[in-house]
C-alpha atoms as a printed R data frame, in Angstrom:
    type eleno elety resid chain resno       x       y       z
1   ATOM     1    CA   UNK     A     1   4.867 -20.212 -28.801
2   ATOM     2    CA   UNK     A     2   6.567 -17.110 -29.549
3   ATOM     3    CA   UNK     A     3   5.454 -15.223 -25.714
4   ATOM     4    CA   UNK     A     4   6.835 -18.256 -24.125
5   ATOM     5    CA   UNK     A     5  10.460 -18.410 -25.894
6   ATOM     6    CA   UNK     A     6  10.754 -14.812 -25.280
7   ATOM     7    CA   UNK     A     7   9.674 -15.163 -21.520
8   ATOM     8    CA   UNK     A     8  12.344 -18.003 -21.248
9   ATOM     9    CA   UNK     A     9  15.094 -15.876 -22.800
10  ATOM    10    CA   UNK     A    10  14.317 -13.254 -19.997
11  ATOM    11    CA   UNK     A    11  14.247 -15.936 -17.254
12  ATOM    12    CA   UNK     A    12  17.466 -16.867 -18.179
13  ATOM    13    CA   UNK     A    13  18.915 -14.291 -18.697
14  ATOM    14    CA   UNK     A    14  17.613 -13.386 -15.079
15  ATOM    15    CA   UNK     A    15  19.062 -16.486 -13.421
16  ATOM    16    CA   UNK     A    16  22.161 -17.229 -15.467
17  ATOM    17    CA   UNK     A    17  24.003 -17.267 -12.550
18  ATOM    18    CA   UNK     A    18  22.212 -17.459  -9.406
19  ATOM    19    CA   UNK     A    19  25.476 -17.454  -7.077
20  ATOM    20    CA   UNK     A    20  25.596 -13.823  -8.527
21  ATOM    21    CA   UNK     A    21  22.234 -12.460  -7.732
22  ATOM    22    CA   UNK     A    22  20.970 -10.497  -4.757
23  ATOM    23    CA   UNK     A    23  18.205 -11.787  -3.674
24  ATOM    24    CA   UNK     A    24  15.568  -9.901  -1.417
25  ATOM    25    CA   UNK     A    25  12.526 -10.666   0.809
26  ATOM    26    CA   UNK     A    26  10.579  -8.091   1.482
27  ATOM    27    CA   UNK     A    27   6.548  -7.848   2.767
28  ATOM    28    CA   UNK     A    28   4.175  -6.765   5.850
29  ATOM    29    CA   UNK     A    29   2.325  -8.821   8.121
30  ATOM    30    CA   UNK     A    30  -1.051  -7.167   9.078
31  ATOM    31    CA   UNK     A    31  -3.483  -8.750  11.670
32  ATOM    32    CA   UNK     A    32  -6.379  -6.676  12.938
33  ATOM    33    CA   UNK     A    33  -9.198  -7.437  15.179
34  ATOM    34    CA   UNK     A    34 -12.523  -6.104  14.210
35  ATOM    35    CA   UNK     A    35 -15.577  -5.692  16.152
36  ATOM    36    CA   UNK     A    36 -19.171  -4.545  15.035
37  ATOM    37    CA   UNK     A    37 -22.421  -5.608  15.558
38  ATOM    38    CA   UNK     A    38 -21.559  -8.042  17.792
39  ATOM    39    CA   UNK     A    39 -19.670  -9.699  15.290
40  ATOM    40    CA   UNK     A    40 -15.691 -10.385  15.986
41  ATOM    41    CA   UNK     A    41 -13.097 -11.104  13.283
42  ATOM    42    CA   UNK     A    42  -9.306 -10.973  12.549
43  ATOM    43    CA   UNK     A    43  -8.402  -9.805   9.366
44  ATOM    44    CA   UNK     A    44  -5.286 -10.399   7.409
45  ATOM    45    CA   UNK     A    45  -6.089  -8.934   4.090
46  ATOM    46    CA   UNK     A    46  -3.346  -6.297   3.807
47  ATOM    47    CA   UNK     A    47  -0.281  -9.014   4.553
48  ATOM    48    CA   UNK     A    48   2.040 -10.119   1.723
49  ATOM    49    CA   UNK     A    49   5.363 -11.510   1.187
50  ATOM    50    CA   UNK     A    50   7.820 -11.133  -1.884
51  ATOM    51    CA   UNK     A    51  11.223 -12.065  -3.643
52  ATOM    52    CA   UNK     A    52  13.626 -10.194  -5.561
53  ATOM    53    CA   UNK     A    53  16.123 -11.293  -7.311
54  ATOM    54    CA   UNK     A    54  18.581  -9.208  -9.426
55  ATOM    55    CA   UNK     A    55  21.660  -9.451 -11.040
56  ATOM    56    CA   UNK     A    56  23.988  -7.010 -12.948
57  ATOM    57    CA   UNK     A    57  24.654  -7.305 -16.385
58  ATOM    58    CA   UNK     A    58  26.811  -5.249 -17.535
59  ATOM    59    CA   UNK     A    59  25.174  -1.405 -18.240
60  ATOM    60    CA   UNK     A    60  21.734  -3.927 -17.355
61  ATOM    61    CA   UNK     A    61  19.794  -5.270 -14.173
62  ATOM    62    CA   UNK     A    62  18.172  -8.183 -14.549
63  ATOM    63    CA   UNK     A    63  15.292  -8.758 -12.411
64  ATOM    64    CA   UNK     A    64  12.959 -11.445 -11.234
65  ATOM    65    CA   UNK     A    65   9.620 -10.866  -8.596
66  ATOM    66    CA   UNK     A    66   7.606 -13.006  -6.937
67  ATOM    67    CA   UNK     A    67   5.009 -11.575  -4.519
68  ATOM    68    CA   UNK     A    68   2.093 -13.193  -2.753
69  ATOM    69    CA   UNK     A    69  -0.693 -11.755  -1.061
70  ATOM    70    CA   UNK     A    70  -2.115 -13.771   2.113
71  ATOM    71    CA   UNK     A    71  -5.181 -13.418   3.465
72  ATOM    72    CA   UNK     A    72  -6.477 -16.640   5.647
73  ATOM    73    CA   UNK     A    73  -9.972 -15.957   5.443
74  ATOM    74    CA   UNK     A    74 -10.051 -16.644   1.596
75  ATOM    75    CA   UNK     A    75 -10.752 -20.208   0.123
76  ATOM    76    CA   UNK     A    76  -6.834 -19.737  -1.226
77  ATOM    77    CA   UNK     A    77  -4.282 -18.657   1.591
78  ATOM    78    CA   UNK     A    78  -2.205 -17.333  -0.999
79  ATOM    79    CA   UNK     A    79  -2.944 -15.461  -3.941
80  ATOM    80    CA   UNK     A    80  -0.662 -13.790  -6.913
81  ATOM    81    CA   UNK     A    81   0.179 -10.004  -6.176
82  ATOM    82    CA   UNK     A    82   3.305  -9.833  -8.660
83  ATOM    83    CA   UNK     A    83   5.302 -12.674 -10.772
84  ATOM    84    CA   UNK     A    84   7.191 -11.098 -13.610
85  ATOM    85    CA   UNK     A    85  10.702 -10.942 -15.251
86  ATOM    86    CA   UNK     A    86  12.327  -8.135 -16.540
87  ATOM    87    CA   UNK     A    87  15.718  -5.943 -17.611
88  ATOM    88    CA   UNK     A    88  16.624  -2.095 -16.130
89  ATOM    89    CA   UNK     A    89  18.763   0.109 -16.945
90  ATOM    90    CA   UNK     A    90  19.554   4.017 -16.351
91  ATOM    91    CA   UNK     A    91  17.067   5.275 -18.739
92  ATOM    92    CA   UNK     A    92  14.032   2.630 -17.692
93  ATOM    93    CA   UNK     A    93  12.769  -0.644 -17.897
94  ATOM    94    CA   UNK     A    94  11.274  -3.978 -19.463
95  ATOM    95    CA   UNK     A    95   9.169  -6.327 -17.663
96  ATOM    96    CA   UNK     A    96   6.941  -8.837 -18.617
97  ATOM    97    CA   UNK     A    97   4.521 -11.488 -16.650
98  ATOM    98    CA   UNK     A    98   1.665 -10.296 -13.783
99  ATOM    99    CA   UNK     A    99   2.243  -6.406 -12.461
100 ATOM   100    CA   UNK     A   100   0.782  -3.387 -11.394
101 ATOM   101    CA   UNK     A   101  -0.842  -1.289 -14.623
102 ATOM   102    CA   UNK     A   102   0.018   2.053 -15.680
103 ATOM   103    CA   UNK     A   103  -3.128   3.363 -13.912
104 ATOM   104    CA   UNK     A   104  -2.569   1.475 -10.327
105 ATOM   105    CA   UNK     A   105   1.506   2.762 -11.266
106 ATOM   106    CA   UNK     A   106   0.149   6.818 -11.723
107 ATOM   107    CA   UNK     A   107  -2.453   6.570  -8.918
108 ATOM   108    CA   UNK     A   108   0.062   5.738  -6.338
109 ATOM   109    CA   UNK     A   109   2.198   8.813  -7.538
110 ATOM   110    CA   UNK     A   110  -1.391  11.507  -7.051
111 ATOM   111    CA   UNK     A   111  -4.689  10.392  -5.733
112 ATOM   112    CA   UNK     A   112  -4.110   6.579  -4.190
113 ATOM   113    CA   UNK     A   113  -2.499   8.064  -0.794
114 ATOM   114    CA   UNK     A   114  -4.947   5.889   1.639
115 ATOM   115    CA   UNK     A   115  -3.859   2.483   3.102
116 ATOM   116    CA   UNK     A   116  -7.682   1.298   2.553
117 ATOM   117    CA   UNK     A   117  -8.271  -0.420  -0.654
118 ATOM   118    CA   UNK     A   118 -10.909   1.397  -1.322
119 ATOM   119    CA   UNK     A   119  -8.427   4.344  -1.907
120 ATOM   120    CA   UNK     A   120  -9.146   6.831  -4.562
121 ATOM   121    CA   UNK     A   121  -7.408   5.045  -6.796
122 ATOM   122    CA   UNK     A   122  -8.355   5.513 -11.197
123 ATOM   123    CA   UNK     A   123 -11.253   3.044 -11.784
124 ATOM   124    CA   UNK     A   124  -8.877   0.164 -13.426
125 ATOM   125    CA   UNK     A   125  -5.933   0.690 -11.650
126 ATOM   126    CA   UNK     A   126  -4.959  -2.984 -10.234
127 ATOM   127    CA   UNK     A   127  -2.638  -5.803 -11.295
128 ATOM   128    CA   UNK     A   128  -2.746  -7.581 -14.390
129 ATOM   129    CA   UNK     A   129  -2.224 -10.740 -16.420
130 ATOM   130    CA   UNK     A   130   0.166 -11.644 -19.344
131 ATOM   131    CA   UNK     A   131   1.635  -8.080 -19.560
132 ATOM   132    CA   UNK     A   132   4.699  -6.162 -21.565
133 ATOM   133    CA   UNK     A   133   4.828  -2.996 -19.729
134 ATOM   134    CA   UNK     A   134   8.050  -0.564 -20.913
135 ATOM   135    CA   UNK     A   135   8.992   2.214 -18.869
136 ATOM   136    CA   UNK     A   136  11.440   5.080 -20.016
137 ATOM   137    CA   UNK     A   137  12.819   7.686 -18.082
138 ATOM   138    CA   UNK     A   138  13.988  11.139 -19.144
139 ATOM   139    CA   UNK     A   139  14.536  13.271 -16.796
140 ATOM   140    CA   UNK     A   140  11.639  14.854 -15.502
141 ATOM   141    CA   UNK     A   141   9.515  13.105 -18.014
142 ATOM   142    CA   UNK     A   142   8.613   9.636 -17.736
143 ATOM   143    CA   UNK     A   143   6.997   7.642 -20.806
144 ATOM   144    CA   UNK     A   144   5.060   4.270 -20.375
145 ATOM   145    CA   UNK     A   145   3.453   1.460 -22.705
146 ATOM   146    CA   UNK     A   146   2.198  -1.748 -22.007
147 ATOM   147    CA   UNK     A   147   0.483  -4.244 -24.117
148 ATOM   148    CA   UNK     A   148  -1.585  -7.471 -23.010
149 ATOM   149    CA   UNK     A   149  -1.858 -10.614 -24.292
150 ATOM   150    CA   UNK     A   150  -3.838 -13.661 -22.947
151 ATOM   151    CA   UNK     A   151  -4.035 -15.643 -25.742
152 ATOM   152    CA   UNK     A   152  -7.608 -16.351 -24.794
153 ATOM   153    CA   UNK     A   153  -9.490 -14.993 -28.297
154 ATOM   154    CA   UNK     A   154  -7.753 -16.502 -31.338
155 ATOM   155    CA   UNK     A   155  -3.978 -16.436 -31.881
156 ATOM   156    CA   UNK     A   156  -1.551 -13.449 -30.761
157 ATOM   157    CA   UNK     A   157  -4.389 -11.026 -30.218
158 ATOM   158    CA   UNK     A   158  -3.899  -8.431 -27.937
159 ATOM   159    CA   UNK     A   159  -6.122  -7.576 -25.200
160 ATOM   160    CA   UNK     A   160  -5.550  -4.013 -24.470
161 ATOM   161    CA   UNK     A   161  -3.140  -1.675 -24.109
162 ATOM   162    CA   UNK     A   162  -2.250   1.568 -22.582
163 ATOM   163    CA   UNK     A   163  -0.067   4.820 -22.856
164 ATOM   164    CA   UNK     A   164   1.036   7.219 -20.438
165 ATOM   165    CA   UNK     A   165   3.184   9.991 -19.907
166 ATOM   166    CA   UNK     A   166   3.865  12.158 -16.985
167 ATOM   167    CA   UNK     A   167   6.294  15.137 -15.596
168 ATOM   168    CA   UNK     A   168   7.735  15.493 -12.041
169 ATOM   169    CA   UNK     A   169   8.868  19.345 -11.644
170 ATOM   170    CA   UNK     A   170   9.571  18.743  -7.374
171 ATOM   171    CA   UNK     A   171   6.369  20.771  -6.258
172 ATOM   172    CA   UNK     A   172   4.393  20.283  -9.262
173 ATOM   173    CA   UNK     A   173   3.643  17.038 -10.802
174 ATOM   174    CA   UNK     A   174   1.101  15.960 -13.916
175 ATOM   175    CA   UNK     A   175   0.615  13.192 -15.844
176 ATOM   176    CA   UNK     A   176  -1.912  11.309 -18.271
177 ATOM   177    CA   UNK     A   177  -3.113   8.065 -19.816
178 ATOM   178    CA   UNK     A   178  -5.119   6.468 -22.498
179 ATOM   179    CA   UNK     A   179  -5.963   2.973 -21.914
180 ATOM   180    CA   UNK     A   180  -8.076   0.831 -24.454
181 ATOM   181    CA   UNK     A   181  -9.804  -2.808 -23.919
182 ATOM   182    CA   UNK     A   182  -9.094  -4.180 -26.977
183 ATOM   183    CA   UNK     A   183 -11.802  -6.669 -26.531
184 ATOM   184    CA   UNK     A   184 -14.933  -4.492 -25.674
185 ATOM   185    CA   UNK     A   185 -13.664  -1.144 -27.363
186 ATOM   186    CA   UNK     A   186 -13.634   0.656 -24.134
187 ATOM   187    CA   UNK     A   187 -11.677   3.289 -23.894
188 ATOM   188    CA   UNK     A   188 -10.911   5.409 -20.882
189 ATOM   189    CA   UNK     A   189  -8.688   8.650 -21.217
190 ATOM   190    CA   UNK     A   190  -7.382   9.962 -17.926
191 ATOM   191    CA   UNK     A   191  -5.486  13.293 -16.449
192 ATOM   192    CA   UNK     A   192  -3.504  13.761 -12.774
193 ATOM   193    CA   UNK     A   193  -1.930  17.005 -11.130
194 ATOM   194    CA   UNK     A   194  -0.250  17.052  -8.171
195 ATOM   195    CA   UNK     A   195   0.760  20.036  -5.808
196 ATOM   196    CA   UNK     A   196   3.317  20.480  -3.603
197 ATOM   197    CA   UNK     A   197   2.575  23.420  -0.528
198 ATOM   198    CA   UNK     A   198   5.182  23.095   2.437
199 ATOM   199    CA   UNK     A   199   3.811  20.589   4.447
200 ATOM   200    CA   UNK     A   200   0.754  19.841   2.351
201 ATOM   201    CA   UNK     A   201   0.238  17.713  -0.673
202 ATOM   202    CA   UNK     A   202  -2.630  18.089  -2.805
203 ATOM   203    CA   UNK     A   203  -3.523  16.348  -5.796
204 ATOM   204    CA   UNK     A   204  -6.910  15.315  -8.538
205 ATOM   205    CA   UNK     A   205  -7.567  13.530 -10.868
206 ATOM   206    CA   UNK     A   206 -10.579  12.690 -14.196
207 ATOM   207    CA   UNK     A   207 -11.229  10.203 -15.846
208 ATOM   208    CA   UNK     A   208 -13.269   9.959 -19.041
209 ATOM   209    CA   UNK     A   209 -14.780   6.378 -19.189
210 ATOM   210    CA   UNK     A   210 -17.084   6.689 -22.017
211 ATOM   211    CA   UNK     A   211 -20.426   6.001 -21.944
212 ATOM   212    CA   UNK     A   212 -21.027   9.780 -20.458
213 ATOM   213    CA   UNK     A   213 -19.153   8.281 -17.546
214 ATOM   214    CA   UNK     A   214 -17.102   9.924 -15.775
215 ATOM   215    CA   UNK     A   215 -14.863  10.708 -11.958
216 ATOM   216    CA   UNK     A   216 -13.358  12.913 -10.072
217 ATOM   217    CA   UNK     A   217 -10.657  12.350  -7.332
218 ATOM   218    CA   UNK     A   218  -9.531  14.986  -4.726
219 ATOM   219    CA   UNK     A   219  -7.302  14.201  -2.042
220 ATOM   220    CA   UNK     A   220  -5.140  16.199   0.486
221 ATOM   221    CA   UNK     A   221  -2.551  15.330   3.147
222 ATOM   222    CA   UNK     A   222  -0.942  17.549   5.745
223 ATOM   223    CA   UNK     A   223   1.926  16.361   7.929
224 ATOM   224    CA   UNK     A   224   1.601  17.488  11.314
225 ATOM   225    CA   UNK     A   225   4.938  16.580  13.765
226 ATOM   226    CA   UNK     A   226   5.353  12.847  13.042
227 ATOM   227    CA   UNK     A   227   1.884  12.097  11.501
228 ATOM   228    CA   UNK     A   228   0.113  12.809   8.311
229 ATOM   229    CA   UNK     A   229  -3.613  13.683   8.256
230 ATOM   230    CA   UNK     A   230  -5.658  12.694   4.927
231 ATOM   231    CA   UNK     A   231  -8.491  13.406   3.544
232 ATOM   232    CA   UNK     A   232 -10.584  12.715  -0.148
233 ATOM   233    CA   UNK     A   233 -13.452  12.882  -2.646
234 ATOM   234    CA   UNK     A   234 -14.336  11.001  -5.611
235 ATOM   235    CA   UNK     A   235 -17.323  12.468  -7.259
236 ATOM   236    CA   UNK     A   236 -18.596  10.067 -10.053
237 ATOM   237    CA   UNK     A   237 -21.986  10.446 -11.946
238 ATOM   238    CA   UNK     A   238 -22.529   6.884 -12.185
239 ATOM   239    CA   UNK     A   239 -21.741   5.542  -8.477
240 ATOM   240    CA   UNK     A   240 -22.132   6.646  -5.160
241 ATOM   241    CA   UNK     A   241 -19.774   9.597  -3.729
242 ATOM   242    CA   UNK     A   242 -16.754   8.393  -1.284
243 ATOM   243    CA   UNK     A   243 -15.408  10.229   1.013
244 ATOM   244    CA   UNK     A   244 -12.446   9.350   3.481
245 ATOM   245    CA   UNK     A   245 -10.423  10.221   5.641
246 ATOM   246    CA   UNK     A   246  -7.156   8.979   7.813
């Protein structure tokens, strides 16, 4: 009872006054036609389509997103990608509903550079359910928290949580996060660098997943004239290697 007066208060605070609000619509429409084997297909798996809404509140921006992914060869056309509420301001920001993580949020920033989604990505970076996620800013540091709640095991009891903190210096860039499944135990602790070189990027990252588990993640790009050449690694010692390159 308590999550959903607090996600109301948010919602309205979002929509108060909808004549207000700027409201955008945003998303990519993929279609690609595949051949191998003898076998033919069209896929649609990288399209979605969202909504924005936002309003100013005084020093504040309220915010409300809804994003769909659509992919017609799945049993469900449409499929959540982001629904979540939230507040801004200058020095960060407050949402809560279905988002990207803290890990999907730092691999985009280092190692996640490929338009494949089998990117080089940290092993649980992805969207998730019934989140708080709070994001400060201070200058070249950035702080984040989130905390989820399903409501699935008994009463108010959280689900896991993470924490991350990271440090953007222009040509050099690092950050790190500890994430726990509150539910198993699991624990995974993770570090990212990034570097800078004239017209190429380079950047790693490890994660320690317990269980002697454990990965590596080396990517580089290069732009050349009005294209960007990519490469990567992920060494693991529990999986198969991946290597790719665009």
């Amino acid at each position: 009872m308590k999550k959903s007066m607090v996600a109301m208060a948010v919602a309205m605070a979002v929509m108060s006054n909808v004549a207000a609000a700027q409201v955008t619509v945003s998303g990519e429409a993929v279609a690609e036609f595949e051949s191998e084997n003898g076998i033919t297909n069209v896929n649609t798996t990288d399209t979605y389509v969202g909504i924005t809404a936002t309003e100013v509140l005084g020093s504040m921006n309220a915010m409300a997103v809804i994003s769909l992914d659509v992919d017609t060869d799945a049993a469900s056309t449409a499929t959540a990608r982001d629904a979540y509420v939230g507040l801004g301001t200058s020095y960060g920001t407050f949402k809560m509903g279905r988002m990207t993580n803290a890990a999907k949020d730092m691999s985009g920033k280092f190692t996640d550079i490929f338009a494949s989604t089998n990117g080089l990505g940290l092993t649980n970076a992805g969207r998730i359910d019934d989140t708080i996620k709070v994001n400060v800013n201070a200058g070249s540091v950035a702080l984040v928290g989130s905390t989820t709640h399903d409501g699935s095991v008994g009463n108010d009891k959280q689900d896991g949580y993470e924490l991350g903190a990271g440090m953007d210096l222009g040509s050099f860039a690092a950050g790190a996060l500890y994430s726990k499944n509150t539910v198993t135990g699991s624990i995974t602790k993770s570090g990212l660098v990034g570097v800078a070189l004239g017209d190429v990027n380079l950047a790693g990252s490890y994660e320690d997943l317990g269980s002697n588990q454990n990965t590596v993640n080396l990517v580089a790009s290069m732009n050349v004239g009005n294209n960007v050449i990519k490469g990567g690694y992920k060494d693991s010692n529990y999986e198969a290697d991946v290597y790719l390159a665009e």
